[in-house]
Structures are given as structure tokens and as C-alpha cells.
Coordinates of C-alpha atoms and ligand atoms in Angstrom, one line a residue:
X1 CA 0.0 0.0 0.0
X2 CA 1.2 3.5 -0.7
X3 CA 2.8 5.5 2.3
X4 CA 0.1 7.9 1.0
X5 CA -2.5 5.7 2.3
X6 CA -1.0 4.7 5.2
X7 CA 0.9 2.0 4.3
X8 CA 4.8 1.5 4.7
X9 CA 7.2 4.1 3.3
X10 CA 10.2 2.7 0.7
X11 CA 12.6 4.2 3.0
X12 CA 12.7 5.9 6.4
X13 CA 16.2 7.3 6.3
X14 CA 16.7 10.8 4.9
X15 CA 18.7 12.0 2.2
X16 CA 22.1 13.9 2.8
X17 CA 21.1 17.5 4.3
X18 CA 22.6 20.5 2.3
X19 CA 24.5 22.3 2.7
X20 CA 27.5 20.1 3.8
X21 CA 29.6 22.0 6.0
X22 CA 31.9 21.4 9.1
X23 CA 34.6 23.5 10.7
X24 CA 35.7 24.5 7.6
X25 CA 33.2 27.2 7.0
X26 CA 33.4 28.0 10.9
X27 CA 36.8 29.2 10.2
X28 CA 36.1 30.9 7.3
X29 CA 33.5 32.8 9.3
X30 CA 36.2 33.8 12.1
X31 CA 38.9 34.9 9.5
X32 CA 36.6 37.0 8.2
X33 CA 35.3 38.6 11.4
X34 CA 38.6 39.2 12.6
X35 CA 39.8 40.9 9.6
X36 CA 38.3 43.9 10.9
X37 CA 36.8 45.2 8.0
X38 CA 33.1 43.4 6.8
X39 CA 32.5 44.7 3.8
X40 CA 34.4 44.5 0.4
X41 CA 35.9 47.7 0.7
X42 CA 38.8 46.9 2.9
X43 CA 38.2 43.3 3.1
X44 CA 39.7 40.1 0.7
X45 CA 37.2 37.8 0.6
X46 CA 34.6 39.0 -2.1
X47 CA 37.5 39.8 -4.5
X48 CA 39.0 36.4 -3.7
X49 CA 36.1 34.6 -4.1
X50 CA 35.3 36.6 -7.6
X51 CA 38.8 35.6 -9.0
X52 CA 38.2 31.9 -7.7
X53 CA 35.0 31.8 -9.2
X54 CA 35.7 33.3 -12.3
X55 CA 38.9 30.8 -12.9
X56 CA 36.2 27.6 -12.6
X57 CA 34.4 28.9 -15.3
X58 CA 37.5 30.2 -17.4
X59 CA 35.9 33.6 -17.4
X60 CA 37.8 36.6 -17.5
X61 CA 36.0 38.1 -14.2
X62 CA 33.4 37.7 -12.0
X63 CA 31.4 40.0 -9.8
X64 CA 29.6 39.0 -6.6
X65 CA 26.5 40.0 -6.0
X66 CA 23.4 40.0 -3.3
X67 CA 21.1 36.7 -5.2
X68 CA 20.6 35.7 -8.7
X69 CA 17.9 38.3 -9.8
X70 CA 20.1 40.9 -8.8
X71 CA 22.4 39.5 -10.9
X72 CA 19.8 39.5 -13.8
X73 CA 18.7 42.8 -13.3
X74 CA 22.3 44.1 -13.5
X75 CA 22.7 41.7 -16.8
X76 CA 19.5 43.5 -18.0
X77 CA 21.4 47.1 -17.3
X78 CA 24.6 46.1 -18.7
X79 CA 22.9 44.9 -21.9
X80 CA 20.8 48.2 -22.5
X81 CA 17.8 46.7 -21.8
X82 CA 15.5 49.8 -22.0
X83 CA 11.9 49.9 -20.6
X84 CA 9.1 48.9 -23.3
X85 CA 12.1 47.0 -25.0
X86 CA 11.2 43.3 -25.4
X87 CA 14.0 40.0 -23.8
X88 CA 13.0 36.8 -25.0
X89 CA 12.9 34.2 -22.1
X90 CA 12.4 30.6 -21.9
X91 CA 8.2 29.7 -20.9
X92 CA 9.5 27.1 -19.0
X93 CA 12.1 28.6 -16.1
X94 CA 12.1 29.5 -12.5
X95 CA 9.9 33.0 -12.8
X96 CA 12.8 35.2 -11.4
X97 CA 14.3 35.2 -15.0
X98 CA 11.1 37.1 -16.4
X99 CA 10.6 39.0 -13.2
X100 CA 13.8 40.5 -13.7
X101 CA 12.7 42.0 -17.3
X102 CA 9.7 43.0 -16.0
X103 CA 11.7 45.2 -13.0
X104 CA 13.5 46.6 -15.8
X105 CA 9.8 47.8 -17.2
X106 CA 11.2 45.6 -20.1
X107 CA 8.5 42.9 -21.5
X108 CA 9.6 39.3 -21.1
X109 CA 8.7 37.3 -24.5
X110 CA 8.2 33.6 -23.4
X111 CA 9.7 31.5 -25.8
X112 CA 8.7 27.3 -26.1
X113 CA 11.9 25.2 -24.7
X114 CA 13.0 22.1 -26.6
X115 CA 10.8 19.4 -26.1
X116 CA 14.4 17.0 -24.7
X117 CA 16.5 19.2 -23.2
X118 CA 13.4 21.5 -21.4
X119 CA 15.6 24.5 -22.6
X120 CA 15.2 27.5 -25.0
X121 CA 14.6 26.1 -28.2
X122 CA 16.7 28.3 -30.8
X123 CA 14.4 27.1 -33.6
X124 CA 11.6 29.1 -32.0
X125 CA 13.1 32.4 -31.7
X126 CA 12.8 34.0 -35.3
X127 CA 9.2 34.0 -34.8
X128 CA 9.1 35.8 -31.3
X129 CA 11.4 37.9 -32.5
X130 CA 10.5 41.9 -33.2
X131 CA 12.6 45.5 -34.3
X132 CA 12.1 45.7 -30.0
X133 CA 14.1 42.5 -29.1
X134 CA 16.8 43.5 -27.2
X135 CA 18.2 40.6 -25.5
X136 CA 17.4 36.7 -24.9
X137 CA 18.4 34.8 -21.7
X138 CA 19.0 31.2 -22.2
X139 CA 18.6 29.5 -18.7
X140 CA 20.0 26.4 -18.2
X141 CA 17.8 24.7 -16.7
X142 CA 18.7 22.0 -14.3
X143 CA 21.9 22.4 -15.1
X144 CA 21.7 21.8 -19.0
X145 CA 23.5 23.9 -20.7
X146 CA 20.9 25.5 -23.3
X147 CA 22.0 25.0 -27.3
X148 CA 24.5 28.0 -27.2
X149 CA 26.1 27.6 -30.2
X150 CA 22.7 28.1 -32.2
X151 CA 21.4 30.8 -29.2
X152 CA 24.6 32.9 -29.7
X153 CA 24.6 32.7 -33.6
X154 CA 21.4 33.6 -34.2
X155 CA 21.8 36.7 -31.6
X156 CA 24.9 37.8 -33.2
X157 CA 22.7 37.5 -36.8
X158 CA 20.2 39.8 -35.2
X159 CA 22.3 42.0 -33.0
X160 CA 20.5 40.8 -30.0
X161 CA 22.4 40.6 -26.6
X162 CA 22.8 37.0 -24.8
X163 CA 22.5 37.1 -21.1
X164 CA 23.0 33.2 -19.5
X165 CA 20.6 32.5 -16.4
X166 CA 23.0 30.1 -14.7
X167 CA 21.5 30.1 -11.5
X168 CA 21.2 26.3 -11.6
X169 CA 24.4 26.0 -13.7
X170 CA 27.3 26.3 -11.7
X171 CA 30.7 24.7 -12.9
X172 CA 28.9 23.5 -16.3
X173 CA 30.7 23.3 -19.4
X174 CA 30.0 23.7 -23.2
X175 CA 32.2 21.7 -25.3
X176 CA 34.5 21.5 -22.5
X177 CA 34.7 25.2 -22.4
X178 CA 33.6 26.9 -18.8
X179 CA 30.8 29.6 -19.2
X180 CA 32.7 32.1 -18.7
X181 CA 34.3 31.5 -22.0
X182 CA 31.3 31.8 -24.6
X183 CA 31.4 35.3 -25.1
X184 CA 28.3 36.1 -23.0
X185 CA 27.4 37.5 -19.8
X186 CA 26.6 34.8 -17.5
X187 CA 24.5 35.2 -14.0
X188 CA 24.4 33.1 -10.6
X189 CA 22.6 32.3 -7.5
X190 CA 23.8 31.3 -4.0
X191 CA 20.2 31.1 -2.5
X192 CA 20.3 28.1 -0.4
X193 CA 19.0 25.5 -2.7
X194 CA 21.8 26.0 -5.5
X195 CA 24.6 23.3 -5.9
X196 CA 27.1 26.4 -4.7
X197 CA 25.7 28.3 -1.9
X198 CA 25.8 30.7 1.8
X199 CA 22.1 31.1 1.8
X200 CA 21.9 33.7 -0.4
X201 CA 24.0 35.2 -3.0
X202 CA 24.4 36.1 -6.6
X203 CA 27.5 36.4 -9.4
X204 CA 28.5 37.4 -12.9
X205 CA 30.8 36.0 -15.4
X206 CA 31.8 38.6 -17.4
X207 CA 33.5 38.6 -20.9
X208 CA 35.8 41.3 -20.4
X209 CA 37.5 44.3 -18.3
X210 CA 35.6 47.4 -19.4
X211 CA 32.1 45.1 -18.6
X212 CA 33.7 44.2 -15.2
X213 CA 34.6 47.8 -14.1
X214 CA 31.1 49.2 -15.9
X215 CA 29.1 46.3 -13.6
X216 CA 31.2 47.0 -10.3
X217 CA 30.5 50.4 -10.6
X218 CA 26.4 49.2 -11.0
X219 CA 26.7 47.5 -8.2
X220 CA 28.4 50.0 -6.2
X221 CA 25.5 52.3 -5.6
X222 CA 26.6 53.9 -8.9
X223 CA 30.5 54.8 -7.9
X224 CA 33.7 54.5 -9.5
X225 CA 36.7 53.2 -7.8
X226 CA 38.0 56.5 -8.3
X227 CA 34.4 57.6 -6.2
X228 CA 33.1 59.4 -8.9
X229 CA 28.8 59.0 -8.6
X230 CA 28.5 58.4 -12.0
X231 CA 25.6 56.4 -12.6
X232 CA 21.7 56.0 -10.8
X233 CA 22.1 52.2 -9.8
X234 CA 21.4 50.8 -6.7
X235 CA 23.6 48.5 -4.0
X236 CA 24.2 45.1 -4.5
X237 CA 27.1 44.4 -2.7
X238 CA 28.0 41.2 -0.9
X239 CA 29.5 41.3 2.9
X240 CA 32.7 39.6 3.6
X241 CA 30.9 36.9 5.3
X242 CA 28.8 35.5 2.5
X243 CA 32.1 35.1 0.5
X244 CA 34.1 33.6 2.7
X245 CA 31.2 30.6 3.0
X246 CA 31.2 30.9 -0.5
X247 CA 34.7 30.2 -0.4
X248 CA 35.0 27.3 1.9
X249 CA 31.8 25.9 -0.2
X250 CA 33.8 26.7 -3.4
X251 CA 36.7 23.9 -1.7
X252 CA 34.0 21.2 -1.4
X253 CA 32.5 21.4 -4.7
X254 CA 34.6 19.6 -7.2
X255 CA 33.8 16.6 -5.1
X256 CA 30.3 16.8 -5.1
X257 CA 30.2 17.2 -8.4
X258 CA 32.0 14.4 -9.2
X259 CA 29.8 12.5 -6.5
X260 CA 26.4 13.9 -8.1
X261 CA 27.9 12.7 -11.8
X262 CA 28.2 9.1 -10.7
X263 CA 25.2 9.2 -8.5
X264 CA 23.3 10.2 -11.6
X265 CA 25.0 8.2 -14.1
X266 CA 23.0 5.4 -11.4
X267 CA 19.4 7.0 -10.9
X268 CA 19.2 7.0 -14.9
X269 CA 20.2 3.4 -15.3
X270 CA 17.3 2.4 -12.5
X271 CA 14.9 4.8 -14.0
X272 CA 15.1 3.8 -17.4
X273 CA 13.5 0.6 -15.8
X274 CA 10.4 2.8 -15.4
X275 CA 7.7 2.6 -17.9
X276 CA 5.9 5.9 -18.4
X277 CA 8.3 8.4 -17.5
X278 CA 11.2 10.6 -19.9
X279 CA 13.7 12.1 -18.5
X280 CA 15.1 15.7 -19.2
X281 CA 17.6 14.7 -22.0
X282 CA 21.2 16.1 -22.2
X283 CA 22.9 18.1 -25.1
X284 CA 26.3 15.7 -25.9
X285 CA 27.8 19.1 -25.8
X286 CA 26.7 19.8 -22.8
X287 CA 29.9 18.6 -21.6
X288 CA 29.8 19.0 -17.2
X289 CA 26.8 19.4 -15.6
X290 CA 26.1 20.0 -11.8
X291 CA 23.0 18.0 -11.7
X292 CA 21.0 20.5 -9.8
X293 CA 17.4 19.4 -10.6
X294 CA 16.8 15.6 -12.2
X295 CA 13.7 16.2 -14.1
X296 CA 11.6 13.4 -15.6
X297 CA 8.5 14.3 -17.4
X298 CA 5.1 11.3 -17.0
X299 CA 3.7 10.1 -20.4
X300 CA 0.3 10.4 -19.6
X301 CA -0.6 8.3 -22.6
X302 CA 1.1 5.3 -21.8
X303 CA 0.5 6.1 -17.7
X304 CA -3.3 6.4 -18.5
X305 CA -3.5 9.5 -16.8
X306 CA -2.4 10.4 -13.4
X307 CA -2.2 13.6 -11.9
X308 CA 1.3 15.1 -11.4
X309 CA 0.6 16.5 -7.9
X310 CA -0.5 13.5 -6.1
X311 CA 2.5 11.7 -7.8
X312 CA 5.1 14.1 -6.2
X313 CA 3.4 14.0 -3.0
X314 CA 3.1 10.2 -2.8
X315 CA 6.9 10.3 -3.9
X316 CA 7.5 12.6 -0.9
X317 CA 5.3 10.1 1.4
X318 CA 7.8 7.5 0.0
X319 CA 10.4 9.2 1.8
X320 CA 11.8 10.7 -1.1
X321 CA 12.5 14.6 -2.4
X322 CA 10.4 15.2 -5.0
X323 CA 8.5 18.3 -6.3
X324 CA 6.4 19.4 -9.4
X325 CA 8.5 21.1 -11.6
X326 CA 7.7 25.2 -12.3
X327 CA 4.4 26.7 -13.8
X328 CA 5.2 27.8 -17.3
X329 CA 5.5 31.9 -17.0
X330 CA 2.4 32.2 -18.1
X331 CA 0.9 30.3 -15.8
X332 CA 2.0 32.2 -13.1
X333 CA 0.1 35.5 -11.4
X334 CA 3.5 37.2 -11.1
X335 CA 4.0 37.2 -15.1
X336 CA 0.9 38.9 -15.6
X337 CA 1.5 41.8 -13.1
X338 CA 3.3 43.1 -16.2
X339 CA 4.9 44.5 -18.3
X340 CA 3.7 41.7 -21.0
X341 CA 3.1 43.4 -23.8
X342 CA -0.3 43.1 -26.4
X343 CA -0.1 39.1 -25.1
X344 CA -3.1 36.7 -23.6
X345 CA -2.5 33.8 -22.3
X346 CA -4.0 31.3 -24.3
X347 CA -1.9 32.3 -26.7
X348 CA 1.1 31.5 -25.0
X349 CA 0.1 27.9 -24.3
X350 CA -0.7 27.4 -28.0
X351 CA 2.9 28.3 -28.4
X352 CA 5.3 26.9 -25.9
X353 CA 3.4 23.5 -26.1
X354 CA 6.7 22.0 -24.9
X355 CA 7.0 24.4 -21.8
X356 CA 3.1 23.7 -20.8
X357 CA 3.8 19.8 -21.1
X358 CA 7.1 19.7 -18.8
X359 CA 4.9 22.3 -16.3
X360 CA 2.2 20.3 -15.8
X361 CA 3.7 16.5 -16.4
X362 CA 7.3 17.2 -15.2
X363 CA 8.4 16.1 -12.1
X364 CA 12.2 17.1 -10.1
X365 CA 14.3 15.5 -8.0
X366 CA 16.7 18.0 -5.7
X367 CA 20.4 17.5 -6.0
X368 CA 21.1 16.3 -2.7
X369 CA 19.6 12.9 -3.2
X370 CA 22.8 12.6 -5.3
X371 CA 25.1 13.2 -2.9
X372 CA 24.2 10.2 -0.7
X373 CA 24.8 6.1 -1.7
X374 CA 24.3 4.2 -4.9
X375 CA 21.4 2.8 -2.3
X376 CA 19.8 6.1 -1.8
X377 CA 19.1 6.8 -5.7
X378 CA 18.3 3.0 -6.1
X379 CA 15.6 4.0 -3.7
X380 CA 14.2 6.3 -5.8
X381 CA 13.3 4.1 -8.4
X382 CA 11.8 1.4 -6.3
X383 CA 9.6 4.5 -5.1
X384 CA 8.6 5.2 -8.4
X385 CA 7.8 2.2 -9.9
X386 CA 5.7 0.9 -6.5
X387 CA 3.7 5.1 -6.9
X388 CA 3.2 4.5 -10.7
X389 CA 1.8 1.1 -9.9
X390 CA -0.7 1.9 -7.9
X391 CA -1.6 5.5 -8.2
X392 CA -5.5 5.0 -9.8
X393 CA -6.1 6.3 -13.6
X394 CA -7.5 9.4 -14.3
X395 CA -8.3 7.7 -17.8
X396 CA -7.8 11.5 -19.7
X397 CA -4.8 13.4 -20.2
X398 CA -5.2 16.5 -17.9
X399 CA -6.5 19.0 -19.8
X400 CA -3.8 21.8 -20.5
Ligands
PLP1 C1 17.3 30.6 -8.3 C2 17.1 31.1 -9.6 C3 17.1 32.5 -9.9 C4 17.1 33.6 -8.8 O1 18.1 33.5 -7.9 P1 17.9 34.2 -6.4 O2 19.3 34.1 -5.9 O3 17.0 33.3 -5.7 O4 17.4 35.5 -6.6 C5 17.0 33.0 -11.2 N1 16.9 32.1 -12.2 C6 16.9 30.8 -12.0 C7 16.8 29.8 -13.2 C8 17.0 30.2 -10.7 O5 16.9 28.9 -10.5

């Protein structure tokens, strides 16, 4: 019987907690206080951390910053981005990368993701596309890197700026090549459920000096190194606390990457076991991923229908982490707060049918039930298979 209806769970032991940390971080944490001085100006640790994080994804520099849609908005700014000027975003996507836009008073353009990989489909973009498109942000999602080579052709064709959401991308690669190195602006997120994070946080690859000292001066209130107020921007600095975590985290992550790889390389072999479920596919150019989300989307045709919500939940009655995965933007009340544009929204699920299957269908898995024993993701196929068993039919594919 189903732990959902009272009967025994697959497993009682939990997953690895994240963040992993030990006395590691403590020390970072008392380095830092004892410096003296807490904040960037005066302390090491932010500039340390931007040079380290910059060199793992073979970027000429980084810049810390508060959380990830800080870092998109300062993308946003960096890139022109003028209000009523239109960034074409990926329907499917965590809703910060459109919200960002729309804090811009720029109008986010949802755009239908490949129906495999569950990113920005490049094949989609010349018919979004208007004289007002400024920018597209590829996000890639999960992890995946998004088809960059077709993204940053087709932007270059059209004189439209890239900006990479790589909140869930940390340490990826692209034919072997970090980030950092594809010519684009690249942003990050620390928040607390990112494969690299101090609770909160945010970053920015970018391609070159001039960008770097332009950004830092963004992100400075407006002020030069030279303390010139040259700009109207805002503060989105990053105390010397948050780096140094970062820092100490920064140490720890090579091996958890590695972990999460062959953990994964094990949760797909027992999944593909499964009938009636697809799994987010993988780019072969898509060289590293951090595996922060595994994603498998329910065929409802060969399931019979079941409903997506009661699946995760049985899943987390199992005993294991599971989740629905993210409303298409449109979907979502915050999108239409605005600014959208002349846009409803049945005509955005007529066309990102992609992005409105993997929102309602798709379920995700967190990363930490990688970091645990070949046991642990075994577990999560057992848990699957006994759900999808006996879970009743609906009969109908939900209705979209
Ligand atoms: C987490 C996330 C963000 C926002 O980052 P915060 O640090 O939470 O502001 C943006 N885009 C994507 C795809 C994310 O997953």
C-alpha cells in the first residue's frame, strides 16, 4: 500500500542535508570577522572569491552580487535593456528570470523550450522575434546547458544581446569550455538551494574588463573606484561573510560534483526501468553538468493518466525529495503583473506547447539525493515504480 495511504514508506532514512559544511566554514567565518573590516571595501574575501569563481568557469572576471535576480537585473542594465524593449525568455524557467525584465519595465517574450533538453529552443526564436528585441536569456535549466552555439549565432545574426541564467548551472561546461568563456554575460545564484551556496548570493561572469569595471560600478551604488557617482544604480554588494562561506563551499565542490555525476550516471540506469516516464535529455555538448534538478516528465498516454501533484506527494510520502516542476511563466500571477506586452495567455500555451507539457507533467528531483549512496538513488526508483503502480487512472490526459 502506498505510504500515502497509510501503508509502509520505501525508505525511512533521509537524504544527505545541504548544505555540507563542518569547521571548515566556521573558520572561514572567524577569518573573516577578525579581519576587521566586513565589507568589500577593505576586506579580501569577495575579491578572492570573484577571482576563484571566475577561474572555474574560465571567465575573464566575476562579480559578486546580493542573489541571482540581482544579478539578472544588472545583466538586464549592462545589456541596454530599456523599458518597453522586449527579452525573450524561456516559458519554462524558475519566474525570477522574467521578473527581472519585467523590473527593468522591459516585457519578457516567453519563448517554447526544446521538447528533450526543457531549454530554450533556438528554432523558436525568429518567430518571437521583433525590431524591439533586445536581449534573450538562455537559462540552463537544471543544469543543462541550453543550445548555445545556435542561441549565440542567431543573436549575433540579429544584434540581439545574450544574457546566461546560470542560477542552476554552476561549474557546467560547453564543449568543454567553462561559461565564462562563450562570449556572454553569464548570472548566478547562491540562494540556499543551489549546488554552490551561503544562503543567499548572486554572481557574474563577465567577458571582459571594461564590462567588469562598468558592472562594479552598478553594483556600487553607482560609484567608481575612483568615487566618482556616475551612474543612478542601486547596492548590491555582498558582505565579507557571504564570500568567505562561498569560499569554503567553493573547496568542497569539485567533489560533489563528481559525486552527483556518478550518482546520476546510477538514478538513470534504475529509471530507465520505469515505464511511463522521460527524462530531461542532455545536449552531448553539454559537456559537465552539476545535476542540480533531475527532471523526468510522466507520459500520460502510456501512464493512462495520473495527476502530477499526487504523484510528487506520494513520492515525498515514500520518503523521497520530490516536487512538481515550475508553472510555465504564463501560468504564473506574477508574469501577468506586467509588463507583458499586447499578449493573452492562451496564446502563450498554443505556443510553448513543450514548456506547458514539462509544467504540468514534469516532475524534479533535488540534487542532494545525489550526494548520498548508490542505495539512496536505487531507492528512488523502487519508489517510483511501486507510486506508478498503484496510483488510480485518471483515464484523460489533464487537460492543459
Ligand atoms: C534561483 C534562480 C534565480 C534567482 O536567484 P535568487 O538568488 O533566488 O534571486 C534565477 N533564475 C533561475 C533559473 C533560478 O533557478
Amino acid at each position: 500500500m502506498l505510504a500515502l495511504n497509510g501503508g509502509p514508506k520505501v525508505r525511512e532514512r533521509p537524504y544527505p542535508r545541504w548544505p555540507e559544511y563542518d569547521e571548515t566554514e566556521s573558520l572561514a567565518l572567524i577569518r573573516a570577522l577578525e579581519q576587521g573590516d566586513w565589507s568589500r571595501h577593505g576586506g579580501k574575501e569577495v575579491q578572492a572569491f570573484e577571482r576563484e569563481f571566475a577561474e572555474l568557469h574560465a571567465a575573464p572576471a566575476a562579480l559578486a552580487v546580493t542573489n541571482g535576480s540581482h544579478a539578472l537585473e544588472l545583466a538586464l542594465e549592462l545589456a541596454g535593456v530599456e523599458p518597453g524593449e522586449e527579452v525573450l525568455v524561456p516559458a519554462y524557467t524558475f519566474v525570477a528570470t522574467s521578473t527581472a525584465v519585467q523590473r527593468r519595465g522591459a516585457v519578457p517574450v516567453p519563448v517554447d523550450v526544446d521538447p528533450d533538453t526543457f531549454c530554450l529552443d533556438p528554432a523558436a526564436l525568429d518567430a518571437v522575434a521583433t525590431d524591439r528585441t533586445r536581449a534573450v536569456i538562455p537559462v540552463h535549466i537544471g543544469g543543462h546547458v541550453a543550445d548555445m552555439d545556435a542561441i549565440t549565432a542567431w543573436a549575433g545574426r540579429r544584434g540581439v544581446r545574450v544574457i546566461q541564467d546560470a542560477a542552476q548551472a554552476h561549474g557546467a561546461t560547453w564543449r568543454g569550455q567553462g561559461l565564462g568563456a562563450l562570449g556572454s554575460v553569464a548570472t548566478f545564484s547562491f540562494q540556499s538551494s543551489k549546488v554552490l551556496t551561503a544562503g543567499e548570493g548572486g554572481a557574474l561572469l563577465l567577458p571582459d574588463d571594461d564590462t567588469y569595471e562598468n558592472a562594479w560600478t552598478r553594483h556600487n551604488c553607482g560609484r567608481t573606484r575612483e568615487l566618482r557617482l556616475a551612474t543612478a544604480s542601486s547596492n548590491f554588494r555582498i558582505s565579507e561573510f557571504t564570500a568567505a562561506v562561498l569560499r569554503a563551499q567553493l573547496a568542497r565542490f569539485p567533489a560533489q560534483n563528481a559525486r552527483r555525476a556518478t550518482r546520476y550516471t546510477e538514478l538513470a540506469a534504475a529509471l530507465s526501468t520505469v515505464p511511463g516516464i522521460r527524462l530531461q535529455g542532455r545536449d552531448p555538448r553539454c559537456t559537465t553538468t552539476p545535476h542540480y534538478m533531475t527532471t523526468f516528465v510522466l507520459d500520460q498516454d502510456e501512464l493512462g493518466g495520473v495527476d502530477r501533484d499526487t504523484v510528487a506527494l506520494a513520492l515525498l510520502m515514500e520518503g523521497i525529495p520530490a516536487f512538481g516542476s515550475y508553472p510555465p511563466l504564463h501560468r504564473t500571477d506574477a508574469f501577468w503583473t506586467g509588463p507583458t506586452g499586447d499578449v493573452r495567455r492562451a496564446e502563450l500555451a498554443e505556443r510553448c506547447p513543450n514548456a506547458e507539457r514539462v509544467g504540468r507533467d514534469g516532475v524534479m528531483i533535488p540534487h542532494q539525493a545525489l550526494l548520498g549512496t548508490r542505495r539512496d538513488v536505487e531507492d528512488i526508483a523502487t519508489a517510483l515504480t511501486k507510486v506508478l503502480t498503484e496510483l488510480p487512472r485518471t483515464g484523460t490526459t489533464p487537460a492543459a
